[in-house]
Structure formats: structure tokens, C-alpha cells
Short mmCIF file of C-alpha atoms in Angstrom, two decimals:
data_model
loop_
_atom_site.label_atom_id
_atom_site.label_comp_id
_atom_site.label_asym_id
_atom_site.label_seq_id
_atom_site.Cartn_x
_atom_site.Cartn_y
_atom_site.Cartn_z
CA MET A 20 0.00 0.00 0.00
CA ALA A 21 1.30 3.45 -0.80
CA GLY A 22 -0.12 5.78 1.80
CA LYS A 23 -0.07 9.56 1.82
CA THR A 24 1.61 11.57 4.51
CA ILE A 25 -0.06 14.83 5.40
CA VAL A 26 1.47 17.32 7.80
CA ILE A 27 -0.83 19.70 9.68
CA THR A 28 0.99 22.87 10.59
CA SER A 29 0.46 26.58 11.20
CA GLY A 30 3.45 28.40 12.61
CA LYS A 31 1.33 30.12 15.20
CA GLY A 32 0.20 28.24 18.27
CA GLY A 33 -3.36 27.78 19.41
CA VAL A 34 -5.03 27.96 16.01
CA GLY A 35 -6.23 24.35 16.13
CA LYS A 36 -3.53 22.09 14.66
CA THR A 37 -4.08 19.32 17.18
CA THR A 38 -7.87 19.60 17.03
CA SER A 39 -7.71 19.50 13.24
CA SER A 40 -5.31 16.53 13.25
CA ALA A 41 -7.53 14.55 15.61
CA ASN A 42 -10.68 15.30 13.67
CA ILE A 43 -9.31 14.80 10.17
CA GLY A 44 -7.72 11.52 11.26
CA THR A 45 -10.96 10.37 12.87
CA ALA A 46 -13.07 11.40 9.88
CA LEU A 47 -10.73 9.62 7.46
CA ALA A 48 -10.99 6.47 9.59
CA MET A 49 -14.81 6.84 9.63
CA ASN A 50 -14.63 6.52 5.86
CA GLY A 51 -12.86 3.19 6.15
CA ASN A 52 -9.27 4.35 5.74
CA LYS A 53 -6.34 3.02 7.71
CA VAL A 54 -4.94 6.09 9.42
CA CYS A 55 -2.01 6.72 11.72
CA LEU A 56 -1.81 9.98 13.64
CA ILE A 57 1.67 11.06 14.66
CA ASP A 58 2.17 13.59 17.43
CA ALA A 59 5.36 15.44 16.51
CA ASP A 60 5.10 17.83 19.46
CA ILE A 61 7.68 16.09 21.63
CA GLY A 62 7.74 17.49 25.16
CA LEU A 63 4.33 19.16 24.87
CA ARG A 64 2.17 16.34 23.67
CA ASN A 65 -1.58 16.85 23.46
CA LEU A 66 -2.93 14.70 20.66
CA ASP A 67 -3.23 11.69 22.98
CA VAL A 68 -5.37 13.73 25.39
CA VAL A 69 -7.60 15.10 22.63
CA MET A 70 -8.07 11.56 21.29
CA GLY A 71 -8.76 10.25 24.81
CA LEU A 72 -5.91 7.74 24.58
CA GLU A 73 -3.50 9.16 27.17
CA ASN A 74 -3.90 6.25 29.59
CA ARG A 75 -2.84 3.72 26.96
CA ILE A 76 0.63 5.10 26.30
CA VAL A 77 3.46 2.73 27.12
CA TYR A 78 5.97 3.50 24.38
CA ASP A 79 6.29 6.65 22.29
CA ILE A 80 7.92 7.97 19.15
CA VAL A 81 11.29 8.50 20.86
CA ASP A 82 11.29 4.88 22.04
CA VAL A 83 10.74 3.81 18.44
CA VAL A 84 13.53 6.01 17.11
CA GLU A 85 15.92 4.85 19.84
CA ASN A 86 14.99 1.20 19.20
CA ASN A 87 13.62 0.63 22.69
CA CYS A 88 10.58 -0.96 21.10
CA ARG A 89 9.11 -1.95 17.76
CA LEU A 90 6.98 0.53 15.85
CA GLU A 91 3.84 -1.61 16.28
CA GLN A 92 4.33 -1.63 20.05
CA ALA A 93 4.17 2.15 20.23
CA MET A 94 1.11 2.52 17.99
CA ILE A 95 -2.06 2.85 20.05
CA ARG A 96 -5.23 1.57 18.45
CA ASP A 97 -8.13 3.96 18.79
CA LYS A 98 -10.99 2.81 21.01
CA ARG A 99 -13.63 3.71 18.42
CA TYR A 100 -12.20 2.81 15.02
CA GLU A 101 -10.25 -0.31 14.08
CA GLY A 102 -8.20 1.38 11.39
CA LEU A 103 -7.14 4.39 13.46
CA TYR A 104 -3.83 4.49 15.30
CA LEU A 105 -1.88 7.05 17.30
CA LEU A 106 1.87 7.24 17.61
CA PRO A 107 2.27 9.46 20.68
CA ALA A 108 5.05 11.93 21.38
CA ALA A 109 7.32 11.61 24.39
CA GLN A 110 6.56 14.00 27.20
CA THR A 111 9.79 13.80 29.18
CA ARG A 112 12.05 14.57 26.21
CA ASP A 113 12.46 17.45 23.76
CA LYS A 114 12.40 18.12 20.04
CA THR A 115 16.07 17.23 19.55
CA SER A 116 15.37 13.62 20.50
CA VAL A 117 14.31 12.98 16.90
CA ASN A 118 15.86 14.25 13.68
CA PRO A 119 14.22 14.76 10.27
CA PHE A 120 16.06 11.79 8.79
CA GLN A 121 14.70 9.41 11.45
CA MET A 122 11.24 10.92 11.03
CA LYS A 123 11.27 10.31 7.29
CA GLU A 124 12.38 6.73 7.82
CA LEU A 125 9.53 6.21 10.27
CA VAL A 126 6.92 7.74 8.00
CA ASP A 127 8.13 5.74 5.00
CA LYS A 128 7.74 2.54 7.02
CA LEU A 129 4.20 3.50 8.06
CA LYS A 130 3.24 4.27 4.47
CA GLU A 131 3.46 0.59 3.63
CA GLU A 132 0.65 -0.16 6.08
CA MET A 133 -1.51 2.95 6.12
CA ASP A 134 -3.70 4.88 3.71
CA TYR A 135 -3.04 8.17 5.47
CA ILE A 136 -0.46 9.35 7.95
CA ILE A 137 -1.40 12.60 9.67
CA VAL A 138 1.48 14.41 11.34
CA ASP A 139 0.51 16.98 13.98
CA SER A 140 3.22 19.62 13.88
CA PRO A 141 4.26 21.69 16.89
CA ALA A 142 4.02 25.49 16.73
CA GLY A 143 7.13 27.31 15.59
CA ILE A 144 9.60 26.89 12.76
CA GLU A 145 12.44 25.18 14.60
CA GLN A 146 13.46 21.54 14.79
CA GLY A 147 10.01 20.27 15.76
CA PHE A 148 8.57 21.79 12.61
CA LYS A 149 11.42 20.42 10.50
CA ASN A 150 10.82 16.97 11.96
CA ALA A 151 7.09 17.19 11.26
CA ILE A 152 7.47 18.09 7.59
CA ALA A 153 10.17 15.48 6.90
CA GLY A 154 8.65 12.81 4.75
CA ALA A 155 5.36 14.66 4.14
CA ASP A 156 3.74 14.43 0.72
CA ARG A 157 1.18 17.08 1.38
CA ALA A 158 0.76 19.97 3.80
CA ILE A 159 -2.34 21.45 5.37
CA ILE A 160 -2.02 24.83 7.01
CA VAL A 161 -4.44 25.77 9.74
CA THR A 162 -5.12 29.43 10.34
CA THR A 163 -7.69 31.58 12.06
CA PRO A 164 -9.15 34.87 10.83
CA GLU A 165 -6.59 36.95 12.72
CA ILE A 166 -3.85 38.91 11.06
CA SER A 167 -1.15 37.34 13.23
CA ALA A 168 -2.21 33.80 12.31
CA VAL A 169 -2.40 34.70 8.61
CA ARG A 170 1.08 36.27 8.72
CA ASP A 171 2.51 33.12 10.26
CA ALA A 172 0.65 30.94 7.77
CA ASP A 173 2.22 32.94 4.93
CA ARG A 174 5.68 32.44 6.43
CA ILE A 175 5.05 28.70 6.73
CA ILE A 176 3.93 28.46 3.10
CA GLY A 177 7.27 29.96 2.10
CA LEU A 178 9.22 27.55 4.30
CA LEU A 179 7.28 24.58 2.94
CA GLU A 180 8.03 25.66 -0.62
CA ALA A 181 11.71 25.90 0.23
CA GLU A 182 11.53 22.30 1.44
CA GLY A 183 9.90 21.24 -1.81
CA LEU A 184 6.38 20.86 -0.39
CA ARG A 185 4.41 22.64 -3.08
CA ASP A 186 0.71 23.46 -3.20
CA PRO A 187 -0.21 23.34 0.47
CA GLU A 188 -3.88 23.83 1.28
CA VAL A 189 -5.42 25.92 4.02
CA ILE A 190 -8.11 25.31 6.61
CA ILE A 191 -9.66 28.45 8.04
CA ASN A 192 -10.62 27.67 11.60
CA ARG A 193 -12.86 29.38 14.14
CA ILE A 194 -14.63 31.63 11.69
CA ARG A 195 -17.74 33.51 12.82
CA ALA A 196 -20.28 34.50 10.23
CA ASP A 197 -21.81 37.29 12.28
CA MET A 198 -18.45 38.97 12.82
CA VAL A 199 -17.46 38.63 9.18
CA ASP A 200 -20.78 40.24 8.22
CA ARG A 201 -20.20 43.17 10.53
CA GLY A 202 -16.74 43.58 9.07
CA ASP A 203 -15.10 42.78 12.40
CA MET A 204 -13.42 39.65 11.13
CA MET A 205 -11.45 38.88 8.00
CA GLY A 206 -13.53 37.12 5.40
CA ILE A 207 -12.55 33.93 3.62
CA GLU A 208 -11.90 35.71 0.32
CA ASP A 209 -9.57 38.25 1.96
CA MET A 210 -7.49 35.50 3.51
CA ILE A 211 -7.27 33.40 0.38
CA GLU A 212 -6.23 36.50 -1.52
CA ILE A 213 -3.30 37.06 0.86
CA LEU A 214 -2.21 33.44 1.05
CA ALA A 215 -2.91 32.56 -2.59
CA ILE A 216 -3.32 28.84 -1.94
CA ASP A 217 -6.25 26.46 -2.26
CA LEU A 218 -8.91 26.41 0.44
CA LEU A 219 -9.44 22.92 1.84
CA GLY A 220 -12.25 23.91 4.16
CA ILE A 221 -13.62 26.24 6.78
CA VAL A 222 -14.49 25.31 10.31
CA PRO A 223 -16.97 27.52 12.16
CA GLU A 224 -16.34 28.58 15.74
CA ASP A 225 -18.05 25.97 17.89
CA GLU A 226 -18.32 25.73 21.67
CA GLY A 227 -18.63 22.00 21.23
CA ILE A 228 -14.89 21.84 20.45
CA VAL A 229 -14.03 22.70 24.03
CA VAL A 230 -16.36 20.02 25.35
CA SER A 231 -15.12 17.38 22.94
CA THR A 232 -11.47 18.20 23.64
CA ASN A 233 -11.99 17.88 27.38
CA LYS A 234 -13.82 14.60 26.94
CA GLY A 235 -11.24 13.16 24.57
CA GLU A 236 -13.82 12.61 21.84
CA PRO A 237 -13.16 14.32 18.49
CA ILE A 238 -16.10 16.45 17.38
CA ALA A 239 -16.10 14.69 13.99
CA LEU A 240 -17.92 11.87 15.82
CA ASN A 241 -20.75 14.24 16.67
CA GLN A 242 -23.25 14.13 13.81
CA SER A 243 -25.13 17.24 14.88
CA ALA A 244 -22.17 19.59 15.43
CA LYS A 245 -21.37 22.08 12.67
CA ALA A 246 -17.64 21.82 13.27
CA GLY A 247 -17.90 18.04 13.11
CA GLN A 248 -19.59 18.29 9.73
CA ALA A 249 -16.87 20.66 8.56
CA TYR A 250 -14.12 18.18 9.46
CA ARG A 251 -15.98 15.29 7.84
CA ASN A 252 -16.22 17.35 4.66
CA ILE A 253 -12.52 18.17 4.82
CA ALA A 254 -11.71 14.47 5.12
CA ARG A 255 -13.79 13.69 2.03
CA ARG A 256 -12.01 16.45 0.11
CA ILE A 257 -8.67 14.96 1.15
CA MET A 258 -9.91 11.65 -0.29
CA GLY A 259 -10.46 13.42 -3.60
CA GLU A 260 -14.16 14.22 -3.54
CA GLU A 261 -15.34 17.53 -4.88
CA LEU A 262 -17.51 19.09 -2.21
CA PRO A 263 -18.69 22.68 -2.11
CA ILE A 264 -17.28 24.76 0.75
CA MET A 265 -19.73 24.96 3.62
CA LYS A 266 -21.92 28.04 3.63
CA LEU A 267 -21.27 30.23 6.60
CA GLU A 268 -24.53 30.03 8.42
CA LYS A 269 -25.98 33.10 9.90
CA ASP A 270 -28.46 32.80 12.67
CA SER A 271 -31.90 32.39 11.23
CA LEU A 272 -34.60 34.84 12.24
CA LEU A 273 -36.04 32.23 14.55
CA THR A 274 -32.81 31.55 16.47
CA LYS A 275 -32.14 35.27 16.61
CA PHE A 276 -35.50 35.69 18.23
CA LYS A 277 -34.83 32.78 20.58
CA LYS A 278 -31.54 34.34 21.60
CA LEU A 279 -33.28 37.62 22.19
CA VAL A 280 -35.74 36.08 24.59
CA GLY A 281 -33.07 33.89 26.11
CA LEU A 282 -34.30 30.51 24.90
CA SER A 283 -31.15 29.48 23.07
CA MET B 5 37.45 -4.22 20.27
CA SER B 6 41.08 -3.55 20.98
CA SER B 7 42.48 -3.54 24.49
CA VAL B 8 43.79 0.01 24.20
CA PHE B 9 41.01 1.21 26.47
CA SER B 10 38.59 -0.26 28.96
CA PHE B 11 35.40 1.01 30.57
CA GLN B 12 34.48 1.47 34.18
CA ALA B 13 31.03 2.50 35.38
CA VAL B 14 30.72 5.16 38.09
CA SER B 15 27.61 6.67 39.66
CA ASP B 16 27.01 9.33 37.01
CA GLY B 17 28.78 8.05 33.96
CA ILE B 18 31.43 5.91 32.40
CA VAL B 19 35.21 6.17 32.67
CA MET B 20 37.29 5.38 29.67
CA ASN B 21 40.66 4.11 30.93
CA PHE B 22 43.56 3.92 28.50
CA ARG B 23 46.22 1.30 28.81
CA LYS B 24 49.47 2.64 30.19
CA GLY B 25 52.08 3.25 27.57
CA SER B 26 49.66 3.24 24.63
CA THR B 27 50.86 5.28 21.72
CA PHE B 28 48.76 8.20 20.59
CA GLY B 29 48.36 6.55 17.20
CA SER B 30 46.83 3.40 18.63
CA ILE B 31 44.52 5.40 20.94
CA LYS B 32 43.37 7.52 18.04
CA LYS B 33 42.65 4.48 15.92
CA ALA B 34 40.76 2.66 18.64
CA VAL B 35 38.63 5.69 19.59
CA ALA B 36 37.85 6.45 15.94
CA LEU B 37 36.72 2.87 15.45
CA HIS B 38 34.60 2.92 18.59
CA THR B 39 32.85 6.21 17.71
CA SER B 40 31.97 4.84 14.31
CA GLU B 41 30.71 1.52 15.65
CA ALA B 42 29.05 2.58 18.90
CA ALA B 43 28.21 6.26 18.55
CA ASN B 44 25.37 5.96 21.07
CA PHE B 45 27.46 4.25 23.72
CA PHE B 46 27.54 7.26 26.06
CA THR B 47 24.09 8.69 25.30
CA GLY B 48 22.80 10.57 28.33
CA VAL B 49 25.73 9.87 30.66
CA ASN B 50 28.95 11.65 31.55
CA LEU B 51 32.11 10.48 29.88
CA TYR B 52 35.37 10.61 31.86
CA LEU B 53 38.50 10.23 29.79
CA ASN B 54 41.17 9.00 32.17
CA LEU B 55 44.55 9.96 30.79
CA SER B 56 46.66 8.98 33.77
CA GLY B 57 49.98 7.51 32.81
CA LEU B 58 49.89 8.98 29.33
CA GLU B 59 51.65 11.93 27.79
CA PHE B 60 50.09 14.03 25.10
CA ALA B 61 51.07 17.09 23.17
CA ILE B 62 48.44 19.81 23.22
CA GLU B 63 47.70 19.21 19.52
CA GLN B 64 47.15 15.55 20.22
CA LEU B 65 44.74 16.40 23.03
CA GLU B 66 42.83 18.62 20.64
CA GLU B 67 42.69 15.81 18.14
CA LEU B 68 41.32 13.49 20.82
CA ILE B 69 38.65 16.06 21.75
CA GLU B 70 37.56 16.24 18.12
CA LEU B 71 37.35 12.45 18.01
CA VAL B 72 35.19 11.98 21.09
CA LYS B 73 32.77 14.56 19.70
CA GLY B 74 31.74 11.70 17.43
CA TYR B 75 29.74 10.18 20.28
CA ASN B 76 26.09 11.16 20.23
CA LYS B 77 24.39 13.07 23.04
CA VAL B 78 27.01 12.59 25.70
CA ASN B 79 25.97 14.50 28.79
CA LYS B 80 29.39 15.97 29.67
CA ILE B 81 32.92 15.01 28.76
CA TYR B 82 35.62 15.29 31.42
CA PHE B 83 39.35 14.81 31.15
CA THR B 84 41.02 13.46 34.22
CA ALA B 85 44.31 11.97 35.27
CA ARG B 86 43.25 10.81 38.71
CA LYS B 87 42.31 7.33 39.63
CA ILE B 88 38.55 7.48 39.74
CA LYS B 89 37.01 5.86 42.71
CA ASN B 90 33.72 4.19 42.21
CA ASP B 91 31.69 5.85 44.92
CA LYS B 92 28.52 3.98 44.11
CA LYS B 93 27.88 1.79 47.05
CA GLU B 94 25.56 -1.11 46.67
CA GLU B 95 22.31 0.38 47.78
CA SER B 96 20.01 -1.89 49.64
CA TYR B 97 16.42 -2.25 48.63
CA SER B 98 15.20 -0.39 51.67
CA ASP B 99 16.77 2.91 50.62
CA ALA B 100 14.33 5.61 49.66
CA VAL B 101 14.60 8.96 47.98
CA ILE B 102 12.28 11.68 49.21
CA ILE B 103 10.97 14.22 46.72
CA ASN B 104 9.67 17.29 48.45
CA ARG B 105 7.75 18.92 45.64
CA THR B 106 5.01 18.39 43.09
CA LEU B 107 5.99 16.62 39.90
CA ARG B 108 4.60 18.42 36.88
CA SER B 109 3.94 17.24 33.33
CA GLY B 110 7.15 16.14 31.60
CA GLN B 111 9.09 15.64 34.82
CA ILE B 112 10.35 12.17 35.62
CA VAL B 113 11.82 10.68 38.78
CA LYS B 114 13.72 7.40 38.63
CA HIS B 115 15.32 5.59 41.51
CA GLN B 116 16.48 2.01 41.95
CA ALA B 117 14.85 1.65 45.36
CA ASN B 118 11.80 3.34 46.90
CA ILE B 119 10.43 6.77 46.12
CA VAL B 120 8.46 8.93 48.53
CA ILE B 121 6.86 12.05 47.13
CA VAL B 122 5.55 14.75 49.40
CA GLY B 123 3.42 16.59 46.88
CA ASP B 124 1.32 15.71 43.85
CA VAL B 125 2.19 13.81 40.69
CA ASN B 126 0.40 15.61 37.88
CA PRO B 127 -0.74 14.03 34.58
CA GLY B 128 2.19 13.74 32.18
CA ALA B 129 4.72 13.23 35.00
CA GLU B 130 6.35 9.86 35.57
CA VAL B 131 7.63 8.05 38.65
CA VAL B 132 9.74 4.94 38.11
CA ALA B 133 11.02 3.00 41.12
CA GLY B 134 12.75 -0.30 41.60
CA GLY B 135 10.79 -0.65 44.84
CA ASP B 136 7.69 1.02 46.25
CA VAL B 137 6.20 4.40 45.43
CA ILE B 138 4.43 6.37 48.12
CA VAL B 139 2.79 9.69 47.33
CA PHE B 140 1.60 12.06 50.02
CA GLY B 141 -0.65 13.87 47.63
CA LYS B 142 -2.63 13.27 44.43
CA LEU B 143 -1.17 10.66 42.10
CA ARG B 144 -2.42 11.50 38.61
CA GLY B 145 0.52 10.71 36.32
CA VAL B 146 2.17 7.47 35.26
CA VAL B 147 3.68 5.38 38.03
CA HIS B 148 5.84 2.27 37.76
CA ALA B 149 6.78 0.40 40.94
CA GLY B 150 9.03 -2.65 40.91
CA ALA B 151 10.46 -1.53 37.58
CA GLY B 152 13.25 -4.07 37.95
CA GLY B 153 10.70 -6.87 38.07
CA SER B 154 9.84 -6.96 41.77
CA LYS B 155 6.27 -8.23 42.06
CA THR B 156 6.05 -7.40 45.75
CA ALA B 157 6.39 -3.67 45.07
CA GLN B 158 3.40 -1.48 45.78
CA VAL B 159 2.06 1.99 45.12
CA ALA B 160 0.29 4.01 47.78
CA ALA B 161 -1.15 7.51 47.56
CA LEU B 162 -3.50 9.75 49.51
CA ASP B 163 -5.47 10.08 46.27
CA LEU B 164 -4.67 7.25 43.87
CA ASN B 165 -5.87 8.18 40.41
CA PRO B 166 -2.97 7.51 38.03
CA THR B 167 -3.18 7.76 34.23
CA GLN B 168 -1.44 4.43 34.22
CA LEU B 169 -0.19 2.22 37.03
CA ARG B 170 2.50 -0.38 36.44
CA ILE B 171 3.93 -2.88 38.89
CA ALA B 172 6.75 -5.11 37.63
CA SER B 173 5.53 -6.15 34.15
CA LEU B 174 1.81 -5.58 34.74
CA ILE B 175 -0.04 -2.52 33.51
CA ALA B 176 -3.36 -1.10 34.63
CA ARG B 177 -4.90 2.06 33.23
CA SER B 178 -7.50 4.46 34.50
CA PRO B 179 -11.07 3.80 33.33
CA ASP B 180 -12.07 5.80 30.25
CA ASP B 181 -15.19 7.17 31.83
CA GLU B 182 -14.60 9.82 34.45
CA MET B 183 -12.66 8.68 37.46
CA SER B 184 -14.12 8.39 40.93
CA SER B 185 -14.11 11.61 42.85
CA ASP B 186 -13.64 10.17 46.33
CA SER B 187 -10.15 10.94 47.54
CA GLN B 188 -9.52 8.13 49.95
CA ALA B 189 -5.98 6.85 50.51
CA GLU B 190 -5.42 3.67 48.54
CA ARG B 191 -2.66 1.26 47.70
CA ALA B 192 -2.09 -0.96 44.69
CA PHE B 193 -0.24 -4.27 44.68
CA ILE B 194 -0.05 -7.51 42.76
CA LYS B 195 -2.28 -10.35 43.83
CA GLU B 196 -2.66 -13.51 41.77
CA ASN B 197 -0.93 -11.91 38.83
CA SER B 198 -3.15 -8.87 38.54
CA ILE B 199 -3.05 -5.40 40.01
CA MET B 200 -5.41 -4.91 42.95
CA VAL B 201 -6.35 -1.63 44.61
CA GLU B 202 -7.60 -1.37 48.17
CA LYS B 203 -8.31 1.39 50.65
CA ILE B 204 -5.83 1.92 53.41
#
């Protein structure tokens, strides 16, 4: 099997790389793919917590690289989907414990088994970032509608190009239709114009993300959540389907009224 | 491997002793070979190069320094000409180290005997002991008692709620649904080849 390796990165911290990794990985597995999530944020791991798999960690990526265990021993099978695995980061080590060459070797080995390998990159542009992009075939950049996040995304696109990773795609996270309408938030078109790369999807701001993160259940599992739908769509686009970008939904007159009288 | 040098373990690292009267050429050759074959030999420990009984020119010393840089991730490299005494006494199983603070995420404490922690062990922190682990506080991280294989080791805490609890080669993990909120002192031990937890 010749799997695809996709790195999820952003430059800036807190824009939703880990949330996006967890949800895209889960949604790809929901569609019957064999998926391995790799947490490349050594020393500040989170993906295991977001996936609700923290208590299953025995070995981690550094153990694999240092030959303390076999790769299969470190891969944690998800509790919901058969074909979904997590290779956790080490918490008691730092980014220098792995180098890009070792990372590429690891990813190439996983490609034989998996349909998709999703690498959750740490924030920043230092060694952790370089590790995360080593061996990637495709890059997804997560940004939010804030000028600082867009600036960093632009810088990352340049760095990816320098590493030979062409045509990255962008996910615009935490967008709020009402604020865009009022002109208080950058619109999708403005951001795409600055970044000049393809839009893979938009994810609306959703309180449910906080709940799902704290519970360790990706929101993609939640059929009624808007953000869950957005991630499921993104996964299908990654698989090659042509899906229209989700319409930013404004509150309908009814919900506006409900909000006004405090019912919603 | 040649007999130009030999190794001696000390409490915080490894001493590389060179045979008396070795020529610089033979030392250079042997070290070069060893760095290429076993670059990870000194990973994470201190390396003491014991040059007693040898005479080097300053250029030769510099050459030797360049060579030992070929070892990966050595903690610190020392040059010495003293006889190094191995100060590591055989510690008995009953020895304990006392940690007087809270262990936070990413911090790890390892000890070959018992560990007593006066404070909490937060999620993401790790405690690894050859013997028992006792926590006067909340135990929320990963704990491994009897890491050398001792099945009689136990873990006790004022609030025992670890992410993962290991004794010898057995592993137990916290339940996926929310943990119990009662904070009663408990201890965990091996009984009939599985990990049991009981209130103290």
C-alpha cells in the first residue's frame, strides 16, 4: 500500500492544529481508511489527550527512534475505530530527540501499512517543525481569521516551498459569520487573496470543540455539530471528492429571536 | 574491540581508561573505530576520559577532543588523570529517595529503590522506582513500581488516580469514563498476577 503523509501545521500556536489533526484523522478512519496519527510535538504532547488515549501510552515515538521498542508496540489503536492508530510523542524529552532523517524513515515505514499518515506539527519553525514536515507528501495549514495567524501561515507556506512541499492547502478555523458580516473579522476571500493557496475547508467557531477536547472525543464523531460536519467534509475532500465549501450560516430569524428572549 | 582502552562504570557516567604506555596513534585508531561503531554508547551519561599515565602534546589532546565529539548526546565530557574511585555503594532495597515537591507534566523521577513524594504527581509526570512508590498527595501521572521486576512492590497515595499504574511487568490504566471523585488513601499491589487496589 502506498499511503499519503499529510502534515498539519500553522506556525502560530493555538489555532487548532491538534484539534484539526484529531478530527481529520478520525473522519478519514470513519470513511474506512487506515490512518495513523503522529504527534510530533515532543515534550508538549496533546494529541493523545484530545483523542482520549492518554492512559494507553506505554511506548512513544522517541522509544521507536531509539529502538527501545518496535513501531507496532508504540502505535495505540483507537478505542472507536479499528483502522485508526496514534503514535504518541514523548513528554519527558524534547524536540532534539528525533531528527528529520529518522522521522522520514519512520513515516516511510508507516506508508506501507496505512492509507493516510497525519502528522501533527508543533508550533514554531524550529526543529520540531522540521521533523514534522520530513517525509510529508502534502501539507495542510491551519489558520484563524486573525492577522497574526495569517502572517505566520504565509511564512510557513514559504518555508514549505523551500523544502519542496508545493501546493499546500489551508483550513480556516474558528470563523464567525456574524463577525465577518459586521466587518469585524477577516472574510474567507480576503485570507485566500493574501495566502494565494487552495482552500481545503472552513471550520466555524463551535463551543462543542471545548467540550469534545476535554472529553477526549473528536467532534467529527458528533453528527449534529457544525464543526464536526466541517471536518468530515474536509476528510472527504482529502480523499479526492469535490464538495462545495460549507456556507457560513448566519443565525436564522427564529434563532435570533430565541436568543433575544433567552431561549437558546 | 582492541584492548587500548577499557570502561568502568561510576555513579554518574562511564570512565574510559587507556592502557598505560599506549601510543597516541593506537589510541586515536581505537577511539575512531569505537565512535563509528558505537556512537550511542555514552548517550545521556557523563564520559570521563582518564589519561593517567599517558603523555600528550596539546595538539594531540585537541585531536582526541575532536574524536570523542563523534559520540552522540554525551551528557558531559571530562578529562582526568586521577584514579577514579567508584563511589557507588551497593544500595540496599530499603533505601528511599524523598521528593519534596510536586511533579509536573514532563518531569520524571527514577530511583532504583523506593520513592516517597511529598506533593502531587500531575498528569504527564512519571515516577519509576525499583521498589515502592508512596505519594503524600494526588497521584495522577504514570507510576511504575518494581520496575526491575519486583512483584512485591506497591504503590500508595493519599489520592490514587494515576493515568497508568505499572507494577513489575503488569499494567493497569484508569477507566475511560470519568474517574471516581472520592479521595480516599489507597494502595495498589499484585495479587494472583493482577493489580489490585484497596483502601488503606
